[in-house]
Every structure is written in C-alpha cells, then in structure tokens.
C-alpha cells in the first residue's frame, strides 16, 4: 500500500511460507516493475534479513523496519536500556537514535557494509499492552513458584518455561548442589527479570540517515494500517472463508476483495479531511471512520423512484451518512432529485476520483 493506506498490489503465498522469504518475490513481481520514484519500504520485523534489505537498497530505495530487541547484540541492548540520550516527549514516551555501520549479506552471499539509523523508543502504552499480553504467563509463573509439585505443565508451556529454568539447584538444608536433571526445575529470577526489562521498548532500523527519529517512528506506526487491512478483508469484506481452491480462482477472489478495499480506503481518506472527524496525535495512525462504520452508514443510503422522474433519498439526516456525503462535496439537504441531478452527482464523483 502507499503512505495513504491505499492498496497498490498483493501477492498470495502458501500458509507455511516464512515471512522474510515472501518479500523479495513479491517485490520482483510488482513494485520492481512499477517504474516508481525512490520510495521507503516500511515493514515489520518478520521481513528483516540481509538479502531483503540489500534488495531494497540495490533497487535505489530506502527502508524502515522494526528489529527484535532480544535478537540484538548485547552491547546494543545495553545502549537501549541506558537512560543517557533519551528525549522525553511526555511522561509516557521517550526516544533516542544513533547511526551505526552493519555488515549485511545479499541473496548472492556477498557482504556489504551499510550505515543504518537505529531508533529506539519506550512507550507507556506499549509497556502496559505487553504486561497485559504476558499477564497470564506471569501469573502462571508466580503460581508455579509457590507450589511446583502440584503443576502439570503442558508441552507448549514447558518449551516457553525452559529458558527461565536453572540448570543447577542448591539444597537449602545441606548446601548440596544438585543438577537440574535430578530435580524439578525452578524459575531463574535473573532470566525472568531480563525478559521483562524490555517491556515497552521498540527498536526500528532505517536507511534514512537524515530523517528525524520522530518522523521514522511516525512512518513506522503507519504500518498498523497493514493489520487493519487484513482485519477489514477478513471481517467487513468477508474475504474468508474462501469457497474456491485453484490458484487462478483464489487470485480472482482476492482481486475483487482488493478493489473493494481500495474503495473503502478512498472513502476513509476523504472522511479524515472532514472538520467533524477528530483525529488523535500524529504518532498514531487514524482511519477516521472504521470500515464497519462506513459500511453501516452507506447501507442507510437508500433511494426511492417516485412518479414524474423524481427520486427521494431516505435516511439522509443520519449523522455518519451526512459526513460521508459532505466529504465528497455532495449536497445532503435536498431529498428530492431528478435523473439529471443524479447524473451531475455521478459526474462530480468521477471528477474527484
């Protein structure tokens, strides 16, 4: 999609394809052939890899990508947690940045030295969200520590807990050191605290060395539109479940859904300009009206054909419908119109498009 959230292309892959293996094939089949001016690719951490970054750079474009903090080098993690250098925008948000040189390998196994801007921020909102997401696990850990003998740990929980388990233990009565294979494991508090100390922090890397850290953060936050695109397609536009199974029909189905999504995004793009629609701070992407809200309002737009060539608009006073029509410069006061009036409206909409 472009920076306004308008979809421009799509690719479909089998469900078990790794995220980072899909980016280059998708670009090679689409945007690499669009004859576009230099653009900045924004993607999440699932797409980050040396070959993907070098493909973007070699094509003359830029990138803004998130990077998992836990997979970052130890020295970089230390820099992230240091208070020095952070700029506080508010009580609940701070950020800092620096430029580093990395060695990346392209898809032909050639190594390249690349300068990157690393931006890190801490958000109270993001911190509470992570705490909430991990609340059940943390509650489980506390209960496990209190009474481990009564716990039956599932295979999934066992895999997740393993990294927080100590390998050796000490008998408090005798001081004897016992290996973990001979005793039920207990929680390694040090590893657990290190796992939670990064709650609220987010790391972004970018090729845009001259771009301000705030602008990089703002552009990255626009990526939330991608998740919203999928949400709209799966719910409002009913992309799934699919009742077709050949590649050609799947692609045709997705194309129809994409066209519908484009129309929805154009409507939302216009609605955001309406003075009655309030948007939040610039660091948060806003859709103005949700897709469901747009759909409900448009369903109320009903026209009755009357005698002598007149048409009556019903529900025209609905608040959301008024905003939608006014966003496209359409008169919401007249309830009766002629066929000629309707042709003028259609002509105006085509001109806007």
PDB file of C-alpha atoms in Angstrom, residues 9-185:
ATOM      1  CA  UNK A   9      -0.664  -4.674  -5.143  1.00  0.00           C
ATOM      2  CA  UNK A  10      -0.902  -8.025  -3.410  1.00  0.00           C
ATOM      3  CA  UNK A  11       0.724 -11.437  -3.522  1.00  0.00           C
ATOM      4  CA  UNK A  12      -0.571 -14.723  -2.139  1.00  0.00           C
ATOM      5  CA  UNK A  13       1.707 -17.408  -0.665  1.00  0.00           C
ATOM      6  CA  UNK A  14       1.150 -20.828   0.868  1.00  0.00           C
ATOM      7  CA  UNK A  15       0.355 -20.696   4.560  1.00  0.00           C
ATOM      8  CA  UNK A  16       3.632 -22.192   5.795  1.00  0.00           C
ATOM      9  CA  UNK A  17       5.910 -19.747   3.924  1.00  0.00           C
ATOM     10  CA  UNK A  18       8.286 -17.839   6.221  1.00  0.00           C
ATOM     11  CA  UNK A  19       7.532 -14.114   6.208  1.00  0.00           C
ATOM     12  CA  UNK A  20      11.031 -12.997   5.235  1.00  0.00           C
ATOM     13  CA  UNK A  21      11.033 -15.313   2.188  1.00  0.00           C
ATOM     14  CA  UNK A  22       7.959 -13.611   0.692  1.00  0.00           C
ATOM     15  CA  UNK A  23       9.192 -10.004   0.419  1.00  0.00           C
ATOM     16  CA  UNK A  24      11.650 -10.245  -2.477  1.00  0.00           C
ATOM     17  CA  UNK A  25       9.433 -12.445  -4.683  1.00  0.00           C
ATOM     18  CA  UNK A  26       6.525 -10.063  -4.073  1.00  0.00           C
ATOM     19  CA  UNK A  27       8.623  -7.001  -4.924  1.00  0.00           C
ATOM     20  CA  UNK A  28      10.124  -8.634  -8.018  1.00  0.00           C
ATOM     21  CA  UNK A  29       6.656  -9.360  -9.388  1.00  0.00           C
ATOM     22  CA  UNK A  30       5.117  -5.987  -8.510  1.00  0.00           C
ATOM     23  CA  UNK A  31       6.785  -2.747  -7.363  1.00  0.00           C
ATOM     24  CA  UNK A  32      10.111  -3.513  -9.064  1.00  0.00           C
ATOM     25  CA  UNK A  33       8.276  -3.099 -12.380  1.00  0.00           C
ATOM     26  CA  UNK A  34       6.101  -0.089 -11.493  1.00  0.00           C
ATOM     27  CA  UNK A  35       8.729   2.466 -12.580  1.00  0.00           C
ATOM     28  CA  UNK A  36       8.308   4.263  -9.258  1.00  0.00           C
ATOM     29  CA  UNK A  37      10.477   7.076  -7.963  1.00  0.00           C
ATOM     30  CA  UNK A  38      12.531   6.300  -4.859  1.00  0.00           C
ATOM     31  CA  UNK A  39      10.267   5.054  -2.101  1.00  0.00           C
ATOM     32  CA  UNK A  40      10.744   3.960   1.506  1.00  0.00           C
ATOM     33  CA  UNK A  41       9.655   0.432   2.293  1.00  0.00           C
ATOM     34  CA  UNK A  42       8.084   0.098   5.762  1.00  0.00           C
ATOM     35  CA  UNK A  43       7.804  -3.406   7.176  1.00  0.00           C
ATOM     36  CA  UNK A  44       7.685  -5.269  10.468  1.00  0.00           C
ATOM     37  CA  UNK A  45      10.422  -7.416  11.990  1.00  0.00           C
ATOM     38  CA  UNK A  46       9.177 -10.570  10.249  1.00  0.00           C
ATOM     39  CA  UNK A  47      10.596  -9.227   6.974  1.00  0.00           C
ATOM     40  CA  UNK A  48      14.034  -8.190   8.234  1.00  0.00           C
ATOM     41  CA  UNK A  49      17.002 -10.009   6.674  1.00  0.00           C
ATOM     42  CA  UNK A  50      20.221  -9.064   4.907  1.00  0.00           C
ATOM     43  CA  UNK A  51      19.011 -10.196   1.455  1.00  0.00           C
ATOM     44  CA  UNK A  52      15.732  -8.280   1.806  1.00  0.00           C
ATOM     45  CA  UNK A  53      17.433  -5.061   2.924  1.00  0.00           C
ATOM     46  CA  UNK A  54      20.073  -5.281   0.188  1.00  0.00           C
ATOM     47  CA  UNK A  55      17.387  -5.904  -2.458  1.00  0.00           C
ATOM     48  CA  UNK A  56      15.692  -2.643  -1.437  1.00  0.00           C
ATOM     49  CA  UNK A  57      18.982  -0.715  -1.341  1.00  0.00           C
ATOM     50  CA  UNK A  58      20.213  -2.082  -4.689  1.00  0.00           C
ATOM     51  CA  UNK A  59      16.941  -1.007  -6.301  1.00  0.00           C
ATOM     52  CA  UNK A  60      17.661   2.565  -5.141  1.00  0.00           C
ATOM     53  CA  UNK A  61      15.015   2.662  -2.444  1.00  0.00           C
ATOM     54  CA  UNK A  62      15.023   3.088   1.352  1.00  0.00           C
ATOM     55  CA  UNK A  63      13.612   1.124   4.265  1.00  0.00           C
ATOM     56  CA  UNK A  64      12.196   1.471   7.771  1.00  0.00           C
ATOM     57  CA  UNK A  65      11.965  -1.868   9.620  1.00  0.00           C
ATOM     58  CA  UNK A  66      11.472  -2.943  13.194  1.00  0.00           C
ATOM     59  CA  UNK A  67      14.027  -5.250  14.780  1.00  0.00           C
ATOM     60  CA  UNK A  68      13.527  -7.646  17.654  1.00  0.00           C
ATOM     61  CA  UNK A  69      15.436  -6.339  20.695  1.00  0.00           C
ATOM     62  CA  UNK A  70      16.100  -9.795  22.127  1.00  0.00           C
ATOM     63  CA  UNK A  71      17.929 -10.759  18.924  1.00  0.00           C
ATOM     64  CA  UNK A  72      20.088  -7.634  19.075  1.00  0.00           C
ATOM     65  CA  UNK A  73      23.747  -7.772  20.125  1.00  0.00           C
ATOM     66  CA  UNK A  74      24.477  -7.477  23.855  1.00  0.00           C
ATOM     67  CA  UNK A  75      26.168  -4.066  23.530  1.00  0.00           C
ATOM     68  CA  UNK A  76      23.189  -2.691  21.600  1.00  0.00           C
ATOM     69  CA  UNK A  77      20.754  -3.991  24.230  1.00  0.00           C
ATOM     70  CA  UNK A  78      22.792  -2.241  26.907  1.00  0.00           C
ATOM     71  CA  UNK A  79      22.578   1.034  24.933  1.00  0.00           C
ATOM     72  CA  UNK A  80      18.804   0.639  24.660  1.00  0.00           C
ATOM     73  CA  UNK A  81      18.353   0.402  28.432  1.00  0.00           C
ATOM     74  CA  UNK A  82      20.706   3.289  29.266  1.00  0.00           C
ATOM     75  CA  UNK A  83      18.825   6.494  30.176  1.00  0.00           C
ATOM     76  CA  UNK A  84      21.526   8.623  28.574  1.00  0.00           C
ATOM     77  CA  UNK A  85      20.453  10.153  25.265  1.00  0.00           C
ATOM     78  CA  UNK A  86      16.715   9.706  25.572  1.00  0.00           C
ATOM     79  CA  UNK A  87      14.437  12.624  24.667  1.00  0.00           C
ATOM     80  CA  UNK A  88      11.195  12.727  26.655  1.00  0.00           C
ATOM     81  CA  UNK A  89       8.213  13.810  24.581  1.00  0.00           C
ATOM     82  CA  UNK A  90       5.909  13.180  27.518  1.00  0.00           C
ATOM     83  CA  UNK A  91       5.729  11.198  30.734  1.00  0.00           C
ATOM     84  CA  UNK A  92       4.765   8.126  28.728  1.00  0.00           C
ATOM     85  CA  UNK A  93       7.018   8.383  25.669  1.00  0.00           C
ATOM     86  CA  UNK A  94      10.770   8.762  25.131  1.00  0.00           C
ATOM     87  CA  UNK A  95      13.123   8.016  22.241  1.00  0.00           C
ATOM     88  CA  UNK A  96      16.743   8.195  21.098  1.00  0.00           C
ATOM     89  CA  UNK A  97      18.717   7.319  17.987  1.00  0.00           C
ATOM     90  CA  UNK A  98      22.208   6.777  16.621  1.00  0.00           C
ATOM     91  CA  UNK A  99      23.904   5.826  13.342  1.00  0.00           C
ATOM     92  CA  UNK A 100      25.792   2.534  13.137  1.00  0.00           C
ATOM     93  CA  UNK A 101      27.579   0.505  10.435  1.00  0.00           C
ATOM     94  CA  UNK A 102      26.411  -3.067   9.835  1.00  0.00           C
ATOM     95  CA  UNK A 103      27.703  -5.860   7.591  1.00  0.00           C
ATOM     96  CA  UNK A 104      24.859  -7.399   5.563  1.00  0.00           C
ATOM     97  CA  UNK A 105      24.821 -10.350   3.178  1.00  0.00           C
ATOM     98  CA  UNK A 106      22.767 -10.151  -0.020  1.00  0.00           C
ATOM     99  CA  UNK A 107      20.947 -13.006  -1.791  1.00  0.00           C
ATOM    100  CA  UNK A 108      24.166 -13.875  -3.681  1.00  0.00           C
ATOM    101  CA  UNK A 109      26.105 -14.269  -0.391  1.00  0.00           C
ATOM    102  CA  UNK A 110      28.091 -11.071  -0.978  1.00  0.00           C
ATOM    103  CA  UNK A 111      28.844  -8.951   2.081  1.00  0.00           C
ATOM    104  CA  UNK A 112      28.208  -5.202   2.198  1.00  0.00           C
ATOM    105  CA  UNK A 113      28.909  -2.541   4.816  1.00  0.00           C
ATOM    106  CA  UNK A 114      25.776  -0.449   5.310  1.00  0.00           C
ATOM    107  CA  UNK A 115      25.059   2.561   7.519  1.00  0.00           C
ATOM    108  CA  UNK A 116      21.795   2.416   9.435  1.00  0.00           C
ATOM    109  CA  UNK A 117      19.929   4.776  11.705  1.00  0.00           C
ATOM    110  CA  UNK A 118      18.773   2.948  14.829  1.00  0.00           C
ATOM    111  CA  UNK A 119      15.798   4.465  16.620  1.00  0.00           C
ATOM    112  CA  UNK A 120      14.601   3.163  19.970  1.00  0.00           C
ATOM    113  CA  UNK A 121      11.593   4.374  21.917  1.00  0.00           C
ATOM    114  CA  UNK A 122       9.790   3.482  25.126  1.00  0.00           C
ATOM    115  CA  UNK A 123       6.037   3.887  25.332  1.00  0.00           C
ATOM    116  CA  UNK A 124       3.975   3.561  28.498  1.00  0.00           C
ATOM    117  CA  UNK A 125       1.013   2.498  26.358  1.00  0.00           C
ATOM    118  CA  UNK A 126       3.115  -0.213  24.725  1.00  0.00           C
ATOM    119  CA  UNK A 127       4.504  -1.237  28.148  1.00  0.00           C
ATOM    120  CA  UNK A 128       1.021  -1.802  29.608  1.00  0.00           C
ATOM    121  CA  UNK A 129      -0.016  -3.676  26.470  1.00  0.00           C
ATOM    122  CA  UNK A 130       2.921  -6.072  26.811  1.00  0.00           C
ATOM    123  CA  UNK A 131       2.204  -6.558  30.511  1.00  0.00           C
ATOM    124  CA  UNK A 132      -1.384  -7.379  29.643  1.00  0.00           C
ATOM    125  CA  UNK A 133      -0.341  -9.779  26.873  1.00  0.00           C
ATOM    126  CA  UNK A 134       2.009 -11.622  29.230  1.00  0.00           C
ATOM    127  CA  UNK A 135      -0.174 -11.358  32.326  1.00  0.00           C
ATOM    128  CA  UNK A 136      -1.399 -14.953  32.164  1.00  0.00           C
ATOM    129  CA  UNK A 137       2.147 -16.230  31.767  1.00  0.00           C
ATOM    130  CA  UNK A 138       3.436 -14.122  34.684  1.00  0.00           C
ATOM    131  CA  UNK A 139       0.530 -15.281  36.871  1.00  0.00           C
ATOM    132  CA  UNK A 140       1.328 -18.859  35.881  1.00  0.00           C
ATOM    133  CA  UNK A 141       4.989 -18.369  36.844  1.00  0.00           C
ATOM    134  CA  UNK A 142       4.044 -16.986  40.273  1.00  0.00           C
ATOM    135  CA  UNK A 143       1.679 -19.882  40.952  1.00  0.00           C
ATOM    136  CA  UNK A 144       4.294 -22.344  39.703  1.00  0.00           C
ATOM    137  CA  UNK A 145       6.926 -20.921  42.081  1.00  0.00           C
ATOM    138  CA  UNK A 146       4.567 -21.162  45.059  1.00  0.00           C
ATOM    139  CA  UNK A 147       3.630 -24.774  44.510  1.00  0.00           C
ATOM    140  CA  UNK A 148       5.544 -26.507  41.677  1.00  0.00           C
ATOM    141  CA  UNK A 149       4.722 -30.028  42.825  1.00  0.00           C
ATOM    142  CA  UNK A 150       1.026 -29.577  42.023  1.00  0.00           C
ATOM    143  CA  UNK A 151       1.570 -28.257  38.493  1.00  0.00           C
ATOM    144  CA  UNK A 152       1.155 -30.176  35.299  1.00  0.00           C
ATOM    145  CA  UNK A 153       2.957 -28.222  32.631  1.00  0.00           C
ATOM    146  CA  UNK A 154       1.795 -28.618  29.029  1.00  0.00           C
ATOM    147  CA  UNK A 155       4.264 -29.255  26.213  1.00  0.00           C
ATOM    148  CA  UNK A 156       3.860 -25.678  24.953  1.00  0.00           C
ATOM    149  CA  UNK A 157       4.356 -24.182  28.428  1.00  0.00           C
ATOM    150  CA  UNK A 158       7.341 -26.445  29.008  1.00  0.00           C
ATOM    151  CA  UNK A 159       9.095 -25.089  25.905  1.00  0.00           C
ATOM    152  CA  UNK A 160       8.442 -21.498  26.910  1.00  0.00           C
ATOM    153  CA  UNK A 161       9.416 -22.026  30.555  1.00  0.00           C
ATOM    154  CA  UNK A 162      12.629 -23.888  29.727  1.00  0.00           C
ATOM    155  CA  UNK A 163      14.665 -20.728  29.131  1.00  0.00           C
ATOM    156  CA  UNK A 164      13.756 -19.468  32.621  1.00  0.00           C
ATOM    157  CA  UNK A 165      14.735 -22.678  34.422  1.00  0.00           C
ATOM    158  CA  UNK A 166      18.022 -23.010  36.311  1.00  0.00           C
ATOM    159  CA  UNK A 167      20.256 -25.949  35.441  1.00  0.00           C
ATOM    160  CA  UNK A 168      21.601 -26.475  38.958  1.00  0.00           C
ATOM    161  CA  UNK A 169      19.941 -26.101  42.351  1.00  0.00           C
ATOM    162  CA  UNK A 170      21.085 -25.914  45.960  1.00  0.00           C
ATOM    163  CA  UNK A 171      19.618 -27.926  48.783  1.00  0.00           C
ATOM    164  CA  UNK A 172      18.965 -25.273  51.460  1.00  0.00           C
ATOM    165  CA  UNK A 173      19.301 -27.799  54.280  1.00  0.00           C
ATOM    166  CA  UNK A 174      22.667 -29.291  53.269  1.00  0.00           C
ATOM    167  CA  UNK A 175      24.110 -26.806  50.769  1.00  0.00           C
ATOM    168  CA  UNK A 176      24.450 -29.652  48.267  1.00  0.00           C
ATOM    169  CA  UNK A 177      24.424 -28.646  44.586  1.00  0.00           C
ATOM    170  CA  UNK A 178      22.058 -30.844  42.567  1.00  0.00           C
ATOM    171  CA  UNK A 179      21.875 -30.868  38.770  1.00  0.00           C
ATOM    172  CA  UNK A 180      18.569 -29.914  37.217  1.00  0.00           C
ATOM    173  CA  UNK A 181      18.161 -33.321  35.571  1.00  0.00           C
ATOM    174  CA  UNK A 182      17.830 -34.859  39.052  1.00  0.00           C
ATOM    175  CA  UNK A 183      15.347 -32.315  40.439  1.00  0.00           C
ATOM    176  CA  UNK A 184      12.252 -30.471  39.321  1.00  0.00           C
ATOM    177  CA  UNK A 185      13.324 -27.112  37.907  1.00  0.00           C
TER     178      UNK A 185
END
